[in-house]
Tab-separated table of C-alpha atoms and ligand atoms in Angstrom:
chain	number	residue	atom	x	y	z
A	1	MET	CA	-62.764	6.999	17.252
A	2	ARG	CA	-59.833	8.174	15.138
A	3	GLN	CA	-56.496	5.778	15.250
A	4	LYS	CA	-53.961	6.617	18.002
A	5	ILE	CA	-50.656	6.291	16.459
A	6	VAL	CA	-46.972	6.328	17.124
A	7	ALA	CA	-44.600	6.361	14.054
A	8	GLY	CA	-40.930	5.567	14.631
A	9	ASN	CA	-38.867	7.881	12.111
A	10	TRP	CA	-35.521	5.801	12.099
A	11	LYS	CA	-33.762	8.679	9.778
A	12	MET	CA	-30.411	7.446	8.802
A	13	ASN	CA	-29.652	5.615	11.705
A	14	LYS	CA	-29.124	1.802	11.981
A	15	ASN	CA	-27.516	-0.663	9.236
A	16	LEU	CA	-29.589	-4.021	8.347
A	17	GLN	CA	-28.660	-6.166	11.081
A	18	GLU	CA	-28.944	-3.264	14.132
A	19	GLY	CA	-32.365	-2.346	12.448
A	20	VAL	CA	-33.812	-5.567	12.248
A	21	GLN	CA	-32.435	-5.941	15.852
A	22	LEU	CA	-34.273	-3.178	17.241
A	23	ALA	CA	-37.385	-3.884	15.219
A	24	GLN	CA	-37.424	-7.861	17.239
A	25	GLU	CA	-36.998	-5.738	20.621
A	26	ILE	CA	-39.743	-3.550	19.699
A	27	ASP	CA	-42.240	-6.300	18.385
A	28	LYS	CA	-41.406	-8.448	21.270
A	29	LEU	CA	-42.177	-5.472	24.101
A	30	VAL	CA	-45.368	-3.916	21.816
A	31	SER	CA	-46.748	-7.975	21.331
A	32	GLU	CA	-46.364	-8.226	25.193
A	33	LEU	CA	-48.850	-5.127	25.766
A	34	LYS	CA	-52.559	-6.317	26.769
A	35	ASN	CA	-55.336	-4.222	25.098
A	36	ASN	CA	-53.110	-2.111	22.785
A	37	ASP	CA	-55.280	-0.149	20.973
A	38	VAL	CA	-52.396	2.041	19.370
A	39	LYS	CA	-50.843	1.620	16.146
A	40	VAL	CA	-47.202	1.263	15.821
A	41	ILE	CA	-45.390	1.957	12.854
A	42	LEU	CA	-41.531	1.779	12.160
A	43	ALA	CA	-39.910	3.630	9.204
A	44	PRO	CA	-36.388	2.172	8.391
A	45	SER	CA	-34.348	3.800	5.633
A	46	PHE	CA	-35.194	2.100	2.330
A	47	VAL	CA	-32.395	-0.531	2.007
A	48	ASN	CA	-33.840	-2.111	5.587
A	49	ILE	CA	-37.450	-1.803	4.946
A	50	THR	CA	-37.971	-5.259	3.385
A	51	GLU	CA	-35.937	-7.111	6.135
A	52	VAL	CA	-37.368	-5.427	8.892
A	53	LYS	CA	-41.086	-6.094	7.375
A	54	LYS	CA	-40.009	-9.712	7.844
A	55	ALA	CA	-38.857	-9.185	11.276
A	56	VAL	CA	-41.873	-7.976	12.700
A	57	SER	CA	-45.521	-9.043	13.617
A	58	SER	CA	-48.756	-8.094	11.985
A	59	LYS	CA	-48.831	-6.002	15.429
A	60	ILE	CA	-46.205	-3.702	13.499
A	61	SER	CA	-46.789	-1.512	10.576
A	62	ILE	CA	-43.862	-0.426	8.151
A	63	SER	CA	-43.342	3.068	6.507
A	64	SER	CA	-40.771	4.507	4.193
A	65	GLN	CA	-39.133	7.806	5.318
A	66	ASN	CA	-39.663	9.294	1.157
A	67	VAL	CA	-41.323	8.164	-1.650
A	68	ALA	CA	-40.157	9.334	-5.183
A	69	ALA	CA	-42.390	11.939	-6.880
A	70	GLU	CA	-42.422	10.035	-9.887
A	71	ALA	CA	-44.078	6.981	-10.735
A	72	SER	CA	-41.089	4.848	-12.247
A	73	GLY	CA	-38.667	5.382	-15.031
A	74	ALA	CA	-35.051	6.857	-15.425
A	75	TYR	CA	-34.877	8.895	-11.745
A	76	THR	CA	-31.396	7.019	-10.339
A	77	GLY	CA	-31.614	6.534	-6.712
A	78	GLU	CA	-35.227	7.184	-6.288
A	79	VAL	CA	-37.773	4.400	-4.658
A	80	SER	CA	-41.215	4.871	-6.225
A	81	ALA	CA	-44.379	4.134	-4.096
A	82	SER	CA	-44.846	0.679	-5.735
A	83	MET	CA	-41.442	-0.203	-4.939
A	84	ILE	CA	-42.245	0.531	-1.061
A	85	LYS	CA	-45.864	-0.756	-1.084
A	86	SER	CA	-44.386	-4.199	-2.757
A	87	THR	CA	-42.308	-4.864	0.375
A	88	GLY	CA	-45.766	-4.765	2.783
A	89	ALA	CA	-45.025	-1.437	4.095
A	90	GLU	CA	-48.476	0.424	4.411
A	91	TYR	CA	-46.992	4.362	4.941
A	92	ALA	CA	-44.951	6.602	3.576
A	93	ILE	CA	-43.641	9.581	5.452
A	94	ILE	CA	-43.870	12.350	3.310
A	95	GLY	CA	-42.152	16.125	3.780
A	96	HIS	CA	-40.423	15.761	6.965
A	97	SER	CA	-38.810	19.331	7.445
A	98	GLU	CA	-35.384	17.735	7.008
A	99	ARG	CA	-36.409	16.670	3.313
A	100	ARG	CA	-37.902	19.993	2.905
A	101	MET	CA	-34.549	21.881	3.925
A	102	TYR	CA	-31.787	19.471	2.931
A	103	TYR	CA	-33.241	18.167	-0.208
A	104	GLY	CA	-35.179	21.454	-1.810
A	105	GLU	CA	-38.415	19.354	-1.458
A	106	THR	CA	-41.288	21.790	-2.600
A	107	ASP	CA	-45.169	22.413	-1.641
A	108	ALA	CA	-45.405	21.308	-5.476
A	109	ILE	CA	-42.960	18.254	-5.632
A	110	LEU	CA	-44.527	17.141	-1.775
A	111	LEU	CA	-48.146	17.238	-3.603
A	112	LYS	CA	-46.815	14.669	-6.236
A	113	LYS	CA	-45.482	12.263	-3.890
A	114	VAL	CA	-48.521	12.302	-1.780
A	115	LYS	CA	-50.624	11.369	-4.894
A	116	GLN	CA	-47.771	8.355	-5.842
A	117	ALA	CA	-48.257	7.205	-2.487
A	118	LEU	CA	-51.959	7.075	-2.656
A	119	ALA	CA	-52.067	5.722	-6.090
A	120	ASN	CA	-50.446	2.722	-4.478
A	121	ASN	CA	-52.154	2.360	-1.345
A	122	LEU	CA	-49.872	3.996	0.824
A	123	LYS	CA	-50.649	6.501	3.327
A	124	PRO	CA	-48.964	9.511	3.702
A	125	ILE	CA	-47.883	10.356	7.236
A	126	PHE	CA	-47.465	14.195	5.669
A	127	CYS	CA	-45.132	16.375	7.940
A	128	ILE	CA	-45.964	20.076	8.396
A	129	GLY	CA	-43.859	22.830	10.913
A	130	GLU	CA	-42.804	26.014	11.065
A	131	VAL	CA	-38.753	27.144	11.640
A	132	LEU	CA	-38.157	29.323	15.063
A	133	GLU	CA	-38.572	32.520	13.297
A	134	GLU	CA	-41.667	32.130	12.004
A	135	ARG	CA	-43.120	31.086	15.796
A	136	GLU	CA	-41.476	33.863	17.364
A	137	SER	CA	-42.865	36.289	15.032
A	138	GLY	CA	-46.421	34.661	15.492
A	139	LYS	CA	-46.445	33.095	11.733
A	140	HIS	CA	-46.696	29.300	12.646
A	141	PHE	CA	-50.381	29.127	12.043
A	142	ASP	CA	-50.139	30.743	8.566
A	143	VAL	CA	-47.097	28.620	7.801
A	144	VAL	CA	-48.619	25.547	8.794
A	145	LYS	CA	-52.048	26.105	7.238
A	146	LYS	CA	-50.060	26.746	3.532
A	147	GLN	CA	-48.595	23.795	3.846
A	148	ILE	CA	-51.531	21.868	4.231
A	149	GLU	CA	-53.459	23.625	1.651
A	150	GLN	CA	-50.380	22.794	-0.989
A	151	GLY	CA	-49.599	19.705	0.119
A	152	VAL	CA	-52.544	17.963	0.662
A	153	PHE	CA	-56.032	19.761	0.118
A	154	GLU	CA	-55.990	18.998	-3.419
A	155	LEU	CA	-56.863	15.540	-2.293
A	156	SER	CA	-60.669	14.436	-2.620
A	157	ALA	CA	-62.494	14.165	0.671
A	158	ASP	CA	-62.124	10.164	0.052
A	159	GLU	CA	-58.278	10.399	-0.900
A	160	PHE	CA	-57.985	12.813	2.266
A	161	LYS	CA	-59.221	10.219	4.724
A	162	ASN	CA	-55.788	8.018	4.252
A	163	VAL	CA	-53.615	10.642	5.248
A	164	VAL	CA	-51.866	11.073	8.800
A	165	LEU	CA	-50.902	14.582	9.813
A	166	ALA	CA	-47.614	15.297	11.972
A	167	TYR	CA	-47.120	18.605	13.183
A	168	GLU	CA	-43.191	19.048	13.803
A	169	PRO	CA	-42.292	22.279	14.975
A	170	VAL	CA	-38.596	22.735	12.952
A	171	TRP	CA	-37.146	24.135	16.089
A	172	ALA	CA	-38.345	21.369	18.302
A	173	ILE	CA	-36.931	18.488	16.062
A	174	GLY	CA	-33.724	16.958	17.689
A	175	THR	CA	-33.007	19.585	19.490
A	176	GLY	CA	-34.120	18.658	23.087
A	177	LYS	CA	-36.628	21.363	23.012
A	178	THR	CA	-40.551	20.477	23.359
A	179	ALA	CA	-43.630	22.029	22.071
A	180	SER	CA	-45.174	23.069	25.397
A	181	SER	CA	-48.514	20.847	26.045
A	182	ASP	CA	-50.536	23.943	25.286
A	183	GLN	CA	-48.409	25.164	22.345
A	184	ALA	CA	-49.246	21.339	20.891
A	185	GLN	CA	-53.086	21.676	21.544
A	186	GLU	CA	-53.477	24.922	20.198
A	187	ILE	CA	-51.860	24.347	16.910
A	188	HIS	CA	-52.831	20.894	16.538
A	189	LYS	CA	-56.553	22.138	17.142
A	190	PHE	CA	-55.909	24.912	14.578
A	191	ILE	CA	-55.029	22.115	12.096
A	192	ARG	CA	-58.227	19.883	12.673
A	193	ASP	CA	-60.345	23.459	12.123
A	194	THR	CA	-58.769	23.709	8.989
A	195	VAL	CA	-59.222	20.338	8.050
A	196	ALA	CA	-62.750	20.837	8.815
A	197	ALA	CA	-63.491	24.116	6.691
A	198	LYS	CA	-61.979	21.797	3.746
A	199	TYR	CA	-63.507	18.451	4.104
A	200	GLY	CA	-66.076	19.012	7.175
A	201	LYS	CA	-66.218	18.175	10.448
A	202	ALA	CA	-66.913	14.279	10.417
A	203	VAL	CA	-63.657	13.749	7.955
A	204	ALA	CA	-61.499	16.421	10.894
A	205	GLU	CA	-62.967	14.098	13.728
A	206	GLU	CA	-61.362	11.169	12.223
A	207	THR	CA	-57.594	12.575	10.847
A	208	SER	CA	-55.158	11.267	13.095
A	209	ILE	CA	-52.913	14.495	14.299
A	210	LEU	CA	-49.636	13.561	15.408
A	211	TYR	CA	-46.911	15.589	17.363
A	212	GLY	CA	-43.128	15.425	16.525
A	213	GLY	CA	-40.072	17.060	17.842
A	214	SER	CA	-38.009	15.416	20.936
A	215	CYS	CA	-40.935	13.321	22.356
A	216	LYS	CA	-39.851	10.966	24.429
A	217	ALA	CA	-41.254	8.611	27.176
A	218	SER	CA	-41.280	11.519	29.925
A	219	ASN	CA	-43.086	14.134	28.066
A	220	ALA	CA	-45.194	11.624	25.965
A	221	LYS	CA	-48.037	11.477	28.363
A	222	GLU	CA	-48.619	15.216	28.727
A	223	LEU	CA	-48.772	15.809	25.148
A	224	PHE	CA	-51.067	13.028	24.001
A	225	ALA	CA	-53.417	13.881	26.857
A	226	ASN	CA	-54.318	16.666	24.513
A	227	PRO	CA	-57.777	16.319	22.925
A	228	ASP	CA	-56.151	17.113	19.376
A	229	VAL	CA	-53.043	15.180	19.749
A	230	ASP	CA	-53.334	11.632	18.478
A	231	GLY	CA	-49.894	10.218	18.797
A	232	GLY	CA	-46.242	11.082	17.875
A	233	LEU	CA	-43.870	11.195	15.495
A	234	ILE	CA	-40.808	10.205	17.105
A	235	GLY	CA	-37.044	10.835	16.360
A	236	GLY	CA	-34.185	10.045	18.603
A	237	ALA	CA	-36.126	7.929	21.127
A	238	ALA	CA	-37.543	5.630	18.606
A	239	LEU	CA	-33.959	4.190	18.459
A	240	VAL	CA	-34.079	2.561	22.105
A	241	ALA	CA	-37.064	-0.338	22.110
A	242	GLY	CA	-37.573	0.633	26.377
A	243	GLU	CA	-38.025	4.098	25.184
A	244	PHE	CA	-40.406	4.189	22.334
A	245	LEU	CA	-42.418	1.670	24.169
A	246	GLY	CA	-42.766	4.397	27.208
A	247	ILE	CA	-44.188	6.455	24.428
A	248	ILE	CA	-46.721	3.847	23.042
A	249	THR	CA	-47.867	3.403	26.813
A	250	GLY	CA	-48.144	7.065	27.324
A	251	PHE	CA	-51.860	7.612	26.196
B	301	PGA	P1	-36.552	13.945	17.232
B	301	PGA	O1	-37.507	13.902	15.725
B	301	PGA	O2	-38.042	13.187	17.933
B	301	PGA	O3	-35.618	13.566	17.301
B	301	PGA	O4	-36.986	15.645	17.778
B	301	PGA	C1	-38.449	13.888	15.412
B	301	PGA	C2	-38.986	13.874	13.842
B	301	PGA	O5	-38.072	14.729	13.064
B	301	PGA	O6	-39.836	13.389	13.510
């Protein structure tokens, strides 16, 4: 059975005190759940990862929102995979559309980041997704396939087994517009078939594929009910503990 995952991407929100408080609230709510089989991940900003990690129990895993493409050295302002790993974090979000759009992260750069993460035992949460014009002109399958091929298909099957994929249609991120349940299932199935064609059916069946884009407690159930949707990468709705819990319990 592949892992169900709900990951909160805090983006550039919450200072140290606010982040620690939110993490403690979420940890308390998650700890009270009976028989929870959902992996809960929090992704605070780099600067708060260490303290947020200390503030939560082992029921919560920590992710970064980005990682440097290089291992170490004269790269002012960058944060290496080894530094992230040394805080106790287990995951790294890579290729978020905001990184691709605002910071010029290309497929080639993202592949280097994925390799850095894996070399340091961080599991990449690799984001893919089309913009509105691509969806409207029916190019979304091609766009997503190319992003996967260029971002992660250079990996061996053993390396790829550590990758979580997150499908996030750019037109749904922070817009209040969600992909319909059918749209989500259709493209998640396509992504799983694409993985199966490359690494085989067994690997594809074990790959967690998350949906992201205006996912909240009120629509999580419908989205997560799909056979190929294994959870969510959550932005805005991850910033309020009760709302985030409603998503975690949405399976
Ligand atoms: P959103 O963001 O839930 O606020 O739409 C999702 C994401 O960008 O990961």
